[in-house]
Amino acid sequence: MLKKEQNEYLTQTGPGTPMGELFRCYWMPALLSEELPEPDCAPVRVKLLGERLLAFRDSEGRLGLIDEFCAHRGVSLWFARNEECGLRCPYHGWKFDVNGQCVDVPSEPAESGYAKKVKLKAYPLIEKGGVLWTYMGPPEKQPPEPEFEFCTVPLNQTFSSKRIQESNWLQAMEGGIDSSHVSFLHRGDLANDPLFKGAAGNKYNLGDLSPVFEIAESDGGLLIGARRNAEDEQYYWRITPWVMPCYTGVPPRGDHPMHGHFWVPIDDESCWAWSYDYHPTRPLTDGEVAAMKDGKGIHVKYVPGTYRPLANKDNDYLMNREAQKAGRTFSGIEGIGMQDASLQESMGPICDRTKENLVGTDNGIIMARHRLMRAAKALVEKGVIPPGVNPEHHKVRQAALLLPRAANYTEGAKEALIAKKGVRQTSV
Amino acid sequence: MQSETARVTTARESSYRVQYPNSKRRDVKVVALDALSASLVDEVSREPWNGAKFFTSLSFSTDSAPGTTGEGLKAWLKDLAGAANDLVEEVASSDFVVVVTSAGEDARAVSLIADACALHNKSLVALVVPGPETTDAQISESMTHLRPFARMLVIASGADYISAMLTALRA
C-alpha cells in the first residue's frame, strides 16, 4: 500500500517532477535502430517522459532527437523533409540540424545571422546494441554510455523489441521484479514456448508453487532471489537483478537466450515495454530469432506497421476461455508478454496503490519503491547521483542455479551475477 | 465500438471503481532479536501505526504452563512499556510476524518465534539490518541462520526501510 501522495510521487515522470528528474539522470532506450534505418530516412515521432520529440538520421548518418515542433509557428516537423543534413519544415522552409540548431531561415538574409539565434531543445541519441539511447538530463551531468550486457555483445547475439503498454511505467516494472507470478500466470508457457521449454529448471518452477524470497540491495538496485525446493538438500535459485530505475533481468532457462526488460515512461499513462534477448557466448540461431519475431518468449506480435500488440484491449486481448479452461493458458491470454500486459493494463492507467493489500512476499516491490523514492529525494534535495547511473552497475546478470541449502545466494551466485565477456550464463 | 476491456481501463471509468474498504486492520507483531535492533524497533514504533505491536526483547522462563514452546521453556516478549507478553499468544493473535536482527548478532531466538508461527500458520518475515562496520561474513551468517524459518528474508538498509515496509503492509 502506498499513500496517495507517494503513489503520485512515483508515477509522475514529466519535467520538473522528482521522478522525472531521476529518470533524466540515465541513458534510456528511445527507439530501435530499425526505426531509423538509413541516412535521410523518414523522421520518427518519439514521446518520452512526457515530452514530444522527433528522431531522425541525417544525410551523414548522424542521429538527432529534437523538439517535435518548428520554432517558427509550431508546425510538427514530422512533416519535414529530411535533406542535406537537416530537417526542413515544409511550411516556410526553416531547417534544423541534429543538435536542434536552426541552420536556415529562407525569408531572412543568410548574412543576418537570424538562424543562429534559434535552437530547438535537443537530446543526444546514440546507437548501441541495435537500440538508440537518449539522455534527457543536463548536458554537464551526462553519464558514460550504458554497458548493459545485451547491448555490448555482437549484434548477431542480441535481439530487442518494444511494445507500447497502455499503463503507467511503475505497474509494468513491478511485474518485472515480481517473479512469484510466473508459476501461475505463465505456467502453460514453460512447457510450450520455444524460448522457455526444455530447461531442467522448469520442473522446479512447476513443482513448487510457494517460492521463498530473499532481497538484497546491490550497488545499482536490487537482487531478488526466489528459491524453490530441489533434490539432494539443495535449493533452486532464480535471481532477478533490478537496476534503477527500470531495468529488469529474467533468470535464464537452460541454454536459451537470456532476456529481460526496460520499462520506459512515455507519459504518466503509458510506457514502452522493451524486451531484449541475448546470449553471452554464441549467435542467436535462426530459429530463435524467428520465434522472437513471431512474438514468442517475452516478445509479442504487432498490429502491422506499429509497435502496438496485436492482442490489445480493443479486442479483449484475444481472450480464449477454452484455452484457459483446458489449462493451456492460465489467464486465457496467449503469450508471456501479453499475459503480463493485459493484467497490468487492467489495473487502470495509473494503479491506485492506496487500495492494494501487499503481503510479505511483495517485499521486492516494497523495497524497489523505497529505493526509488529515497534516490529521487536525495537527487532533488542534495544532488546525489542515483544508483544505476554508473555503467559498472549495468554489468550484472540474472542467474538460475542449484545451491546447497546452507549457502547464501549472494555469495554462492556471486560470480554468476557478474556479466563477463565470453563467459556463458549460469543456468539450469 | 470501444470494447468494454478498453473502456473500463480509461481514467474516467477508473473513477467508478468501488471505494469501499477492501480489508480489515492487520495485527502485525514486530520483534527485535538483539539489543541493536531493539533501538531500531523502538525508533520505528514511535510512528503512527494501525495497531502494530512492537517488542524489544525475548526472554524465557521454565514455566510449563500453556504456551510453552514444546521444550519446557516459556518465551516472553517484552513490549515497549516493559511488560512481558506470552510469545505464543502474541503470535496466535497476529496476521504475520516480522523479526528484526542486526547482522552478526545472535539471532538464535528466531527458532522459537518460528515454532510459534508454524504452530498457528503465520508467516514470518525476517529483516537483517547491517551496521556501518558489518562484514559480508556477518550478513551471511545471519542469513544462514534465518533462512530456514522466514517466508521472506530481506537485507534492510535501516529504520526507514522498516517503516516503509510496515506502511506498505498496512501494519
Coordinates of C-alpha atoms in Angstrom, one line a residue:
Chain A
M1 CA 0.0 0.0 0.0
L2 CA 1.2 3.5 -0.8
K3 CA -0.2 6.8 0.4
K4 CA -1.8 8.8 -2.4
E5 CA 1.0 11.4 -2.4
Q6 CA 3.6 8.6 -2.6
N7 CA 1.8 7.0 -5.5
E8 CA 1.8 10.3 -7.3
Y9 CA 5.5 10.8 -6.5
L10 CA 6.5 7.6 -8.0
T11 CA 4.2 7.6 -11.1
Q12 CA 4.7 11.1 -12.4
T13 CA 7.8 11.5 -14.6
G14 CA 7.2 14.7 -16.5
P15 CA 9.6 17.6 -16.5
G16 CA 10.1 19.1 -13.0
T17 CA 8.7 16.2 -11.1
P18 CA 11.1 14.3 -8.7
M19 CA 10.8 11.0 -10.5
G20 CA 11.1 12.9 -13.8
E21 CA 14.4 14.4 -12.6
L22 CA 15.5 10.9 -11.5
F23 CA 14.8 9.4 -15.0
R24 CA 16.7 12.3 -16.6
C25 CA 19.9 11.0 -14.9
Y26 CA 20.0 7.9 -17.1
W27 CA 20.5 6.8 -20.7
M28 CA 17.2 5.3 -21.7
P29 CA 16.2 3.2 -24.8
A30 CA 14.3 5.6 -27.1
L31 CA 14.0 3.7 -30.4
L32 CA 15.0 0.6 -32.2
S33 CA 17.8 1.1 -34.8
E34 CA 15.4 -0.3 -37.4
E35 CA 13.2 2.7 -36.9
L36 CA 15.9 5.0 -38.4
P37 CA 17.4 2.5 -40.9
E38 CA 19.4 4.8 -43.2
P39 CA 20.6 8.4 -43.7
D40 CA 17.8 10.8 -44.7
C41 CA 15.1 8.3 -43.8
A42 CA 11.7 9.4 -42.5
P43 CA 11.8 11.1 -39.1
V44 CA 10.0 9.3 -36.2
R45 CA 7.8 10.8 -33.6
V46 CA 9.0 10.0 -30.1
K47 CA 7.3 10.7 -26.8
L48 CA 9.4 10.1 -23.6
L49 CA 8.9 11.3 -20.0
G50 CA 6.0 13.5 -21.2
E51 CA 8.0 15.3 -23.9
R52 CA 7.1 15.2 -27.6
L53 CA 10.2 14.8 -29.7
L54 CA 11.3 13.8 -33.2
A55 CA 14.1 11.5 -34.0
F56 CA 16.0 11.5 -37.3
R57 CA 19.2 10.3 -39.0
D58 CA 20.7 13.0 -41.2
S59 CA 22.4 12.7 -44.6
E60 CA 25.7 11.8 -42.9
G61 CA 24.2 9.2 -40.6
R62 CA 24.2 11.4 -37.5
L63 CA 21.4 10.9 -35.1
G64 CA 19.2 13.6 -33.7
L65 CA 16.4 13.8 -31.1
I66 CA 14.8 17.2 -31.1
D67 CA 11.7 19.1 -30.1
E68 CA 9.0 17.9 -32.5
F69 CA 7.6 21.3 -33.3
C70 CA 9.1 24.0 -35.5
A71 CA 10.3 27.1 -33.7
H72 CA 8.7 29.4 -36.3
R73 CA 4.9 28.7 -35.8
G74 CA 4.7 25.4 -34.1
V75 CA 4.2 23.0 -37.1
S76 CA 5.1 19.4 -36.4
L77 CA 8.4 18.6 -38.0
W78 CA 7.2 15.1 -38.6
F79 CA 6.1 16.6 -41.9
A80 CA 9.6 17.9 -42.6
R81 CA 11.9 16.9 -45.5
N82 CA 15.0 15.1 -44.2
E83 CA 17.5 16.5 -46.7
E84 CA 21.1 17.7 -46.8
C85 CA 22.0 17.3 -43.1
G86 CA 18.8 18.6 -41.6
L87 CA 15.0 18.6 -41.3
R88 CA 13.4 21.3 -43.4
C89 CA 9.9 22.4 -42.3
P90 CA 7.6 22.1 -45.2
Y91 CA 5.6 25.2 -44.2
H92 CA 8.1 28.0 -44.6
G93 CA 11.4 26.1 -45.1
W94 CA 13.1 26.6 -41.8
K95 CA 15.8 24.0 -41.3
F96 CA 17.2 22.3 -38.2
D97 CA 20.2 20.0 -37.7
V98 CA 20.6 17.1 -35.3
N99 CA 21.5 19.4 -32.5
G100 CA 18.3 21.3 -32.9
Q101 CA 20.2 24.3 -34.3
C102 CA 18.3 26.3 -36.9
V103 CA 20.6 26.5 -39.9
D104 CA 18.4 28.2 -42.4
V105 CA 15.5 30.7 -42.4
P106 CA 14.9 31.3 -46.1
S107 CA 12.9 34.5 -45.5
E108 CA 15.9 36.2 -43.8
P109 CA 19.2 37.1 -45.4
A110 CA 21.8 34.4 -44.5
E111 CA 24.1 37.3 -43.6
S112 CA 21.7 38.5 -40.9
G113 CA 22.7 35.5 -38.6
Y114 CA 19.0 35.1 -37.7
A115 CA 19.1 31.3 -37.9
K116 CA 21.9 31.1 -35.4
K117 CA 19.6 32.7 -32.8
V118 CA 17.0 29.9 -33.0
K119 CA 17.6 26.5 -31.5
L120 CA 15.2 23.7 -30.6
K121 CA 15.7 21.6 -27.5
A122 CA 17.8 18.5 -28.4
Y123 CA 18.9 15.5 -26.6
P124 CA 21.9 13.2 -27.5
L125 CA 20.9 10.0 -29.3
I126 CA 23.5 7.1 -29.6
E127 CA 23.3 3.7 -31.2
K128 CA 24.3 0.6 -29.2
G129 CA 23.2 -3.0 -29.5
G130 CA 20.5 -2.3 -32.1
V131 CA 18.9 0.3 -29.8
L132 CA 19.0 4.1 -29.9
W133 CA 19.5 5.5 -26.5
T134 CA 18.9 9.0 -25.2
Y135 CA 19.9 11.0 -22.2
M136 CA 17.4 13.8 -21.3
G137 CA 19.2 15.4 -18.4
P138 CA 21.6 18.4 -18.0
P139 CA 24.4 18.1 -20.5
E140 CA 27.1 18.7 -17.9
K141 CA 25.9 15.6 -16.0
Q142 CA 25.7 13.3 -19.0
P143 CA 27.0 9.9 -17.8
P144 CA 29.1 7.4 -19.7
E145 CA 27.4 5.2 -22.3
P146 CA 25.2 2.3 -21.0
E147 CA 27.0 -1.0 -20.5
F148 CA 24.2 -3.5 -20.1
E149 CA 25.4 -6.8 -21.5
F150 CA 22.6 -7.2 -24.0
C151 CA 23.8 -4.1 -25.8
T152 CA 27.5 -4.8 -25.7
V153 CA 27.6 -8.3 -27.2
P154 CA 27.9 -8.6 -31.0
L155 CA 24.7 -7.8 -32.9
N156 CA 24.2 -11.4 -34.0
Q157 CA 24.0 -12.4 -30.3
T158 CA 21.2 -10.0 -29.4
F159 CA 17.6 -9.1 -30.3
S160 CA 15.4 -6.4 -28.9
S161 CA 11.8 -5.5 -29.5
K162 CA 9.4 -3.0 -27.9
R163 CA 5.7 -2.7 -27.4
I164 CA 3.5 0.1 -26.2
Q165 CA 1.9 -0.6 -22.9
E166 CA -1.2 1.4 -22.0
S167 CA -0.4 1.9 -18.4
N168 CA 1.9 3.8 -16.1
W169 CA 5.5 2.6 -16.1
L170 CA 5.6 1.6 -12.5
Q171 CA 2.9 -1.1 -12.5
A172 CA 4.7 -2.6 -15.6
M173 CA 8.1 -2.5 -14.0
E174 CA 6.8 -4.0 -10.7
G175 CA 5.7 -7.0 -12.8
G176 CA 9.3 -7.5 -13.8
I177 CA 10.5 -7.8 -10.2
D178 CA 7.6 -9.9 -9.0
S179 CA 8.8 -13.4 -10.0
S180 CA 6.2 -15.2 -7.9
H181 CA 3.6 -14.7 -10.6
V182 CA 5.5 -16.9 -13.0
S183 CA 4.3 -20.2 -11.5
F184 CA 0.7 -19.1 -12.1
L185 CA 0.3 -16.7 -15.0
H186 CA 3.0 -18.2 -17.2
R187 CA 2.9 -21.8 -16.2
G188 CA 1.5 -23.0 -19.5
D189 CA 4.3 -21.4 -21.4
L190 CA 7.1 -23.0 -19.5
A191 CA 6.3 -26.3 -21.2
N192 CA 5.4 -24.9 -24.7
D193 CA 7.2 -21.7 -25.6
P194 CA 10.2 -22.5 -27.8
L195 CA 12.3 -19.9 -25.9
F196 CA 11.4 -21.4 -22.5
K197 CA 10.7 -25.1 -22.9
G198 CA 13.1 -28.0 -22.2
A199 CA 15.1 -26.4 -19.4
A200 CA 15.8 -28.6 -16.5
G201 CA 15.0 -25.8 -14.1
N202 CA 11.3 -25.6 -15.3
K203 CA 10.4 -28.7 -13.2
Y204 CA 11.3 -26.8 -10.0
N205 CA 9.1 -23.8 -11.0
L206 CA 6.2 -26.1 -11.7
G207 CA 6.8 -28.4 -8.8
D208 CA 7.0 -25.7 -6.0
L209 CA 4.3 -23.0 -6.2
S210 CA 5.4 -21.4 -3.0
P211 CA 8.8 -19.9 -3.6
V212 CA 10.6 -18.2 -0.7
F213 CA 12.1 -14.8 -1.4
E214 CA 15.3 -13.1 -0.3
I215 CA 16.0 -9.5 -1.2
A216 CA 19.4 -7.8 -1.1
E217 CA 20.4 -4.3 -2.2
S218 CA 23.0 -4.2 -4.9
D219 CA 25.1 -1.1 -5.9
G220 CA 22.7 -0.3 -8.8
G221 CA 19.4 -1.6 -7.4
L222 CA 18.3 -4.9 -6.0
L223 CA 19.0 -8.6 -6.3
I224 CA 15.8 -10.6 -5.8
G225 CA 16.3 -14.2 -5.1
A226 CA 13.5 -16.8 -5.3
R227 CA 14.3 -20.2 -4.0
R228 CA 12.4 -23.4 -4.5
N229 CA 13.0 -26.9 -3.2
A230 CA 15.2 -29.2 -5.2
E231 CA 16.7 -32.7 -4.7
D232 CA 19.8 -33.6 -2.7
E233 CA 19.4 -31.0 0.0
Q234 CA 19.6 -28.2 -2.5
Y235 CA 17.6 -25.1 -3.4
Y236 CA 16.8 -24.0 -7.0
W237 CA 17.5 -20.3 -7.0
R238 CA 16.3 -17.8 -9.6
I239 CA 17.9 -14.4 -9.2
T240 CA 16.4 -11.3 -10.8
P241 CA 18.5 -8.2 -10.9
W242 CA 16.8 -4.8 -10.9
V243 CA 18.9 -1.8 -11.9
M244 CA 17.5 1.5 -11.2
P245 CA 15.2 2.9 -12.3
C246 CA 13.6 0.5 -14.7
Y247 CA 15.8 -2.4 -15.9
T248 CA 15.0 -6.0 -15.0
G249 CA 16.5 -9.3 -16.0
V250 CA 14.6 -12.6 -16.1
P251 CA 16.6 -15.5 -14.7
P252 CA 17.7 -17.8 -17.6
R253 CA 16.4 -21.3 -18.5
G254 CA 18.9 -23.9 -19.8
D255 CA 20.9 -22.6 -22.8
H256 CA 18.0 -20.4 -24.1
P257 CA 19.0 -16.8 -24.6
M258 CA 18.7 -14.6 -21.6
H259 CA 16.0 -12.0 -21.5
G260 CA 14.6 -9.0 -19.7
H261 CA 13.1 -5.6 -19.9
F262 CA 13.3 -1.9 -19.7
W263 CA 10.2 0.0 -18.7
V264 CA 10.4 3.5 -20.1
P265 CA 7.7 6.1 -19.4
I266 CA 6.1 7.7 -22.4
D267 CA 3.8 9.8 -20.3
D268 CA 2.1 9.1 -17.0
E269 CA -0.5 6.8 -18.6
S270 CA 1.6 4.7 -21.0
C271 CA 5.1 3.3 -21.3
W272 CA 7.4 1.4 -23.6
A273 CA 7.9 -2.2 -22.6
W274 CA 11.3 -3.0 -24.1
S275 CA 12.2 -6.7 -24.3
Y276 CA 15.7 -8.0 -25.0
D277 CA 17.1 -11.5 -25.6
Y278 CA 20.8 -12.2 -25.9
H279 CA 23.3 -15.0 -25.5
P280 CA 26.7 -14.1 -24.0
T281 CA 28.7 -16.6 -25.9
R282 CA 27.0 -17.6 -29.2
P283 CA 25.0 -16.1 -32.0
L284 CA 21.2 -16.4 -31.7
T285 CA 20.0 -19.2 -34.0
D286 CA 17.8 -18.6 -37.0
G287 CA 15.1 -20.5 -35.2
E288 CA 15.4 -18.3 -32.0
V289 CA 15.3 -15.1 -34.0
A290 CA 12.3 -16.3 -36.0
A291 CA 10.5 -17.2 -32.7
M292 CA 11.2 -13.8 -31.3
K293 CA 10.0 -12.0 -34.4
D294 CA 6.9 -14.2 -34.2
G295 CA 6.1 -12.9 -30.7
K296 CA 7.3 -15.9 -28.7
G297 CA 9.1 -15.7 -25.4
I298 CA 8.7 -12.3 -24.0
H299 CA 8.1 -10.6 -27.4
V300 CA 4.7 -10.0 -29.0
K301 CA 3.0 -10.0 -32.3
Y302 CA 2.2 -6.5 -33.6
V303 CA -0.6 -4.7 -35.3
P304 CA 1.1 -4.4 -38.7
G305 CA 3.1 -1.3 -39.2
T306 CA 3.1 -0.4 -35.5
Y307 CA 4.6 -1.4 -32.2
R308 CA 1.1 -1.9 -30.7
P309 CA 0.5 -5.6 -29.7
L310 CA -1.9 -7.5 -32.0
A311 CA -3.7 -8.7 -28.9
N312 CA -4.7 -5.5 -27.1
K313 CA -7.5 -4.0 -25.0
D314 CA -9.6 -3.2 -28.1
N315 CA -10.0 -6.9 -28.9
D316 CA -10.1 -8.2 -25.3
Y317 CA -6.5 -9.4 -25.8
L318 CA -8.0 -12.2 -28.0
M319 CA -9.2 -13.8 -24.8
N320 CA -9.5 -17.6 -25.2
R321 CA -11.7 -19.1 -22.5
E322 CA -11.4 -22.5 -23.9
A323 CA -7.6 -22.5 -23.6
Q324 CA -8.0 -21.1 -20.1
K325 CA -10.4 -23.9 -19.1
A326 CA -8.2 -26.5 -20.6
G327 CA -5.2 -25.2 -18.8
R328 CA -3.2 -24.4 -21.9
T329 CA -3.0 -20.8 -20.6
F330 CA -3.7 -19.8 -17.1
S331 CA -5.4 -16.5 -17.9
G332 CA -6.8 -17.2 -21.3
I333 CA -4.3 -14.8 -23.0
E334 CA -1.7 -16.2 -25.3
G335 CA 2.0 -15.2 -24.9
I336 CA 4.0 -14.3 -21.9
G337 CA 4.3 -10.6 -22.8
M338 CA 0.6 -10.1 -23.3
Q339 CA -0.3 -12.2 -20.3
D340 CA 1.6 -9.6 -18.2
A341 CA 0.5 -6.5 -20.2
S342 CA -3.2 -7.5 -20.2
L343 CA -3.3 -7.7 -16.4
Q344 CA -1.2 -4.7 -15.8
E345 CA -3.3 -2.6 -18.1
S346 CA -6.4 -3.8 -16.4
M347 CA -5.2 -2.0 -13.2
G348 CA -6.1 1.2 -15.0
P349 CA -3.9 3.9 -16.4
I350 CA -2.3 4.6 -13.0
C351 CA -2.8 1.8 -10.5
D352 CA -4.4 3.1 -7.3
R353 CA -2.0 1.7 -4.7
T354 CA -3.9 3.1 -1.8
K355 CA -6.2 0.1 -2.1
E356 CA -3.7 -2.7 -2.6
N357 CA -3.0 -5.3 0.1
L358 CA 0.6 -6.4 -0.1
V359 CA 1.9 -9.5 1.6
G360 CA 5.4 -10.4 2.9
T361 CA 6.4 -11.9 -0.5
D362 CA 5.9 -8.5 -2.1
N363 CA 9.0 -7.2 -0.3
G364 CA 10.8 -6.8 -3.6
I365 CA 8.2 -4.4 -4.8
I366 CA 8.2 -2.6 -1.5
M367 CA 12.0 -2.2 -1.4
A368 CA 12.1 -1.0 -5.1
R369 CA 9.6 1.7 -4.4
H370 CA 11.5 2.7 -1.3
R371 CA 14.8 2.9 -3.1
L372 CA 13.3 4.9 -5.9
M373 CA 11.7 7.5 -3.5
R374 CA 14.9 7.7 -1.5
A375 CA 17.0 8.2 -4.6
A376 CA 14.7 10.8 -6.0
K377 CA 14.6 12.7 -2.8
A378 CA 18.4 12.6 -2.4
L379 CA 18.8 13.8 -6.0
V380 CA 16.3 16.7 -5.7
E381 CA 17.4 17.9 -2.3
K382 CA 21.1 17.2 -2.3
G383 CA 22.1 16.5 -5.9
V384 CA 23.2 12.9 -5.1
I385 CA 23.7 10.9 -8.3
P386 CA 21.3 7.9 -8.0
P387 CA 22.3 4.2 -8.2
G388 CA 22.3 2.7 -11.7
V389 CA 23.8 5.7 -13.4
N390 CA 27.4 4.3 -13.1
P391 CA 27.9 1.9 -16.1
E392 CA 29.6 -0.5 -13.7
H393 CA 26.2 -1.1 -12.1
H394 CA 24.9 -2.3 -15.5
K395 CA 27.3 -5.2 -15.6
V396 CA 25.0 -7.5 -13.7
R397 CA 23.5 -10.8 -14.8
Q398 CA 20.4 -12.8 -14.0
A399 CA 21.1 -16.3 -12.9
A400 CA 19.4 -19.7 -12.2
L401 CA 21.3 -22.3 -10.2
L402 CA 21.2 -25.0 -7.6
L403 CA 22.9 -24.3 -4.3
P404 CA 23.3 -26.3 -1.1
R405 CA 20.6 -25.3 1.3
A406 CA 23.0 -23.7 3.7
A407 CA 24.5 -21.4 1.0
N408 CA 23.6 -17.8 0.6
Y409 CA 22.7 -16.9 -2.9
T410 CA 24.5 -13.6 -2.8
E411 CA 27.7 -15.5 -2.2
G412 CA 27.0 -18.8 -3.9
A413 CA 26.0 -16.9 -7.1
K414 CA 28.5 -14.1 -6.8
E415 CA 30.4 -14.9 -9.9
A416 CA 27.2 -15.9 -11.8
L417 CA 25.8 -12.4 -11.2
I418 CA 28.6 -10.6 -12.9
A419 CA 28.5 -10.0 -16.7
K420 CA 31.8 -11.2 -18.1
K421 CA 32.6 -11.1 -21.8
G422 CA 32.8 -14.6 -23.3
V423 CA 31.5 -16.3 -20.2
R424 CA 28.3 -18.3 -20.5
Q425 CA 25.4 -17.6 -18.3
T426 CA 24.8 -19.7 -15.2
S427 CA 21.6 -21.5 -15.8
V428 CA 19.7 -24.8 -15.1
Chain B
M1 CA -17.5 0.5 -30.8
Q2 CA -14.9 0.5 -28.0
S3 CA -14.5 -2.8 -26.2
E4 CA -15.6 -3.0 -22.6
T5 CA -12.0 -4.0 -21.7
A6 CA -10.7 -0.8 -23.3
R7 CA -13.5 1.4 -21.7
V8 CA -13.0 0.1 -18.2
T9 CA -9.3 1.0 -18.2
T10 CA -9.8 4.7 -19.1
A11 CA -9.1 7.3 -16.4
R12 CA -12.8 8.2 -16.5
E13 CA -14.0 4.7 -15.8
S14 CA -11.3 4.1 -13.2
S15 CA -13.1 6.8 -11.1
Y16 CA -16.1 4.4 -10.9
R17 CA -14.1 1.7 -9.1
V18 CA -15.8 1.0 -5.8
Q19 CA -14.3 3.0 -2.9
Y20 CA -15.4 0.7 -0.1
P21 CA -12.6 -0.5 2.2
N22 CA -11.4 -3.9 1.0
S23 CA -9.5 -5.1 4.0
K24 CA -9.5 -5.1 7.8
R25 CA -6.8 -3.9 10.1
R26 CA -3.7 -6.0 10.3
D27 CA -2.3 -7.4 13.5
V28 CA 1.4 -7.3 12.9
K29 CA 3.9 -8.1 15.6
V30 CA 7.4 -6.7 15.2
V31 CA 10.1 -8.3 17.3
A32 CA 13.7 -7.2 17.8
L33 CA 16.1 -10.1 18.3
D34 CA 19.0 -8.2 19.8
A35 CA 19.9 -5.0 21.5
L36 CA 21.0 -3.1 18.4
S37 CA 17.8 -3.9 16.5
A38 CA 15.8 -3.1 19.6
S39 CA 16.7 0.5 19.3
L40 CA 15.7 0.5 15.6
V41 CA 12.3 -1.1 16.5
D42 CA 11.9 1.4 19.3
E43 CA 12.5 4.2 16.8
V44 CA 10.1 2.8 14.3
S45 CA 7.4 2.2 17.0
R46 CA 7.1 6.0 17.6
E47 CA 5.4 6.5 14.2
P48 CA 1.6 6.2 13.9
W49 CA 0.5 2.6 13.2
N50 CA -2.7 0.8 12.7
G51 CA -2.3 -1.5 15.7
A52 CA 1.1 -2.9 15.1
K53 CA 2.8 -4.1 18.3
F54 CA 6.5 -3.8 18.9
F55 CA 8.6 -5.9 21.1
T56 CA 12.2 -5.2 22.0
S57 CA 13.4 -8.4 23.5
L58 CA 12.7 -12.1 24.0
S59 CA 13.2 -13.8 27.3
F60 CA 12.5 -17.3 28.7
S61 CA 11.3 -19.0 31.8
T62 CA 10.9 -22.6 32.6
D63 CA 7.2 -22.3 33.3
S64 CA 5.5 -25.3 31.7
A65 CA 2.1 -23.7 31.6
P66 CA 0.1 -23.5 28.3
G67 CA 2.1 -21.5 25.8
T68 CA 5.3 -23.5 26.1
T69 CA 7.4 -23.9 23.1
G70 CA 7.4 -27.7 23.4
E71 CA 10.7 -27.9 25.2
G72 CA 9.5 -26.9 28.7
L73 CA 10.5 -23.3 28.0
K74 CA 8.1 -20.4 28.0
A75 CA 9.0 -17.4 25.9
W76 CA 8.1 -13.9 26.7
L77 CA 8.1 -10.8 24.6
K78 CA 8.9 -7.5 26.2
D79 CA 6.9 -4.7 24.8
L80 CA 7.8 -1.0 24.8
A81 CA 6.3 -0.4 28.2
G82 CA 8.4 -3.2 29.7
A83 CA 5.6 -5.7 30.1
A84 CA 6.1 -9.3 29.4
N85 CA 3.7 -10.9 26.9
D86 CA 3.3 -14.6 26.1
L87 CA 5.0 -15.2 22.8
V88 CA 2.6 -17.9 21.6
E89 CA -0.4 -15.8 22.4
E90 CA 1.0 -12.8 20.6
V91 CA 1.8 -14.9 17.5
A92 CA -1.6 -16.6 17.6
S93 CA -3.3 -13.2 17.6
S94 CA -1.2 -11.8 14.7
D95 CA -1.7 -11.8 11.0
F96 CA 2.1 -12.1 10.5
V97 CA 5.3 -11.6 12.4
V98 CA 8.3 -9.5 11.5
V99 CA 11.6 -10.1 13.2
V100 CA 14.5 -7.7 13.0
T101 CA 18.1 -8.6 13.7
S102 CA 21.4 -6.8 13.3
A103 CA 23.8 -8.6 11.1
G104 CA 26.3 -10.6 13.1
E105 CA 24.3 -10.5 16.3
D106 CA 22.9 -13.6 17.9
A107 CA 19.6 -14.5 16.1
R108 CA 19.0 -17.9 17.6
A109 CA 15.8 -16.8 19.2
V110 CA 14.1 -16.8 15.9
S111 CA 13.7 -20.5 16.0
L112 CA 11.3 -20.2 18.9
I113 CA 9.3 -17.5 17.2
A114 CA 9.2 -19.6 14.0
D115 CA 7.9 -22.6 16.0
A116 CA 5.1 -20.4 17.3
C117 CA 4.4 -19.2 13.8
A118 CA 4.4 -22.7 12.5
L119 CA 2.0 -23.8 15.3
H120 CA -0.5 -21.1 14.2
N121 CA 0.2 -21.0 10.5
K122 CA 1.5 -17.5 10.5
S123 CA 4.0 -16.0 8.0
L124 CA 7.4 -14.9 9.3
V125 CA 9.3 -12.0 7.6
A126 CA 12.9 -11.5 8.7
L127 CA 14.8 -8.3 8.2
V128 CA 18.6 -8.3 8.6
V129 CA 20.0 -4.8 9.2
P130 CA 23.7 -4.3 8.6
G131 CA 25.6 -1.7 10.5
P132 CA 28.3 0.5 9.1
E133 CA 31.1 -1.9 10.2
T134 CA 29.3 -5.1 9.3
T135 CA 31.2 -7.6 7.1
D136 CA 29.8 -9.7 4.4
A137 CA 30.6 -12.8 6.5
Q138 CA 28.4 -11.4 9.3
I139 CA 25.5 -10.8 7.0
S140 CA 25.9 -14.2 5.5
E141 CA 25.9 -15.8 9.0
S142 CA 22.7 -14.1 9.9
M143 CA 21.0 -15.0 6.6
T144 CA 22.0 -18.6 7.0
H145 CA 20.5 -18.7 10.4
L146 CA 17.3 -17.1 9.5
R147 CA 16.7 -18.8 6.1
P148 CA 15.1 -22.0 7.4
F149 CA 12.4 -20.0 9.3
A150 CA 11.4 -17.0 7.1
R151 CA 9.0 -16.8 4.2
M152 CA 10.7 -13.6 3.2
L153 CA 14.2 -12.6 4.1
V154 CA 15.4 -9.1 3.5
I155 CA 18.7 -7.3 4.0
A156 CA 17.2 -3.9 5.0
S157 CA 19.0 -0.6 4.9
G158 CA 17.8 0.6 8.3
A159 CA 14.9 2.1 10.2
D160 CA 13.5 3.9 7.2
Y161 CA 13.1 0.7 5.3
I162 CA 11.4 -1.0 8.2
S163 CA 8.9 1.9 8.4
A164 CA 8.3 1.7 4.6
M165 CA 7.7 -2.0 4.7
L166 CA 5.3 -1.8 7.6
T167 CA 3.4 1.0 6.0
A168 CA 3.2 -0.9 2.8
L169 CA 1.8 -3.9 4.7
R170 CA -0.8 -1.8 6.5
A171 CA 0.7 -2.6 9.9

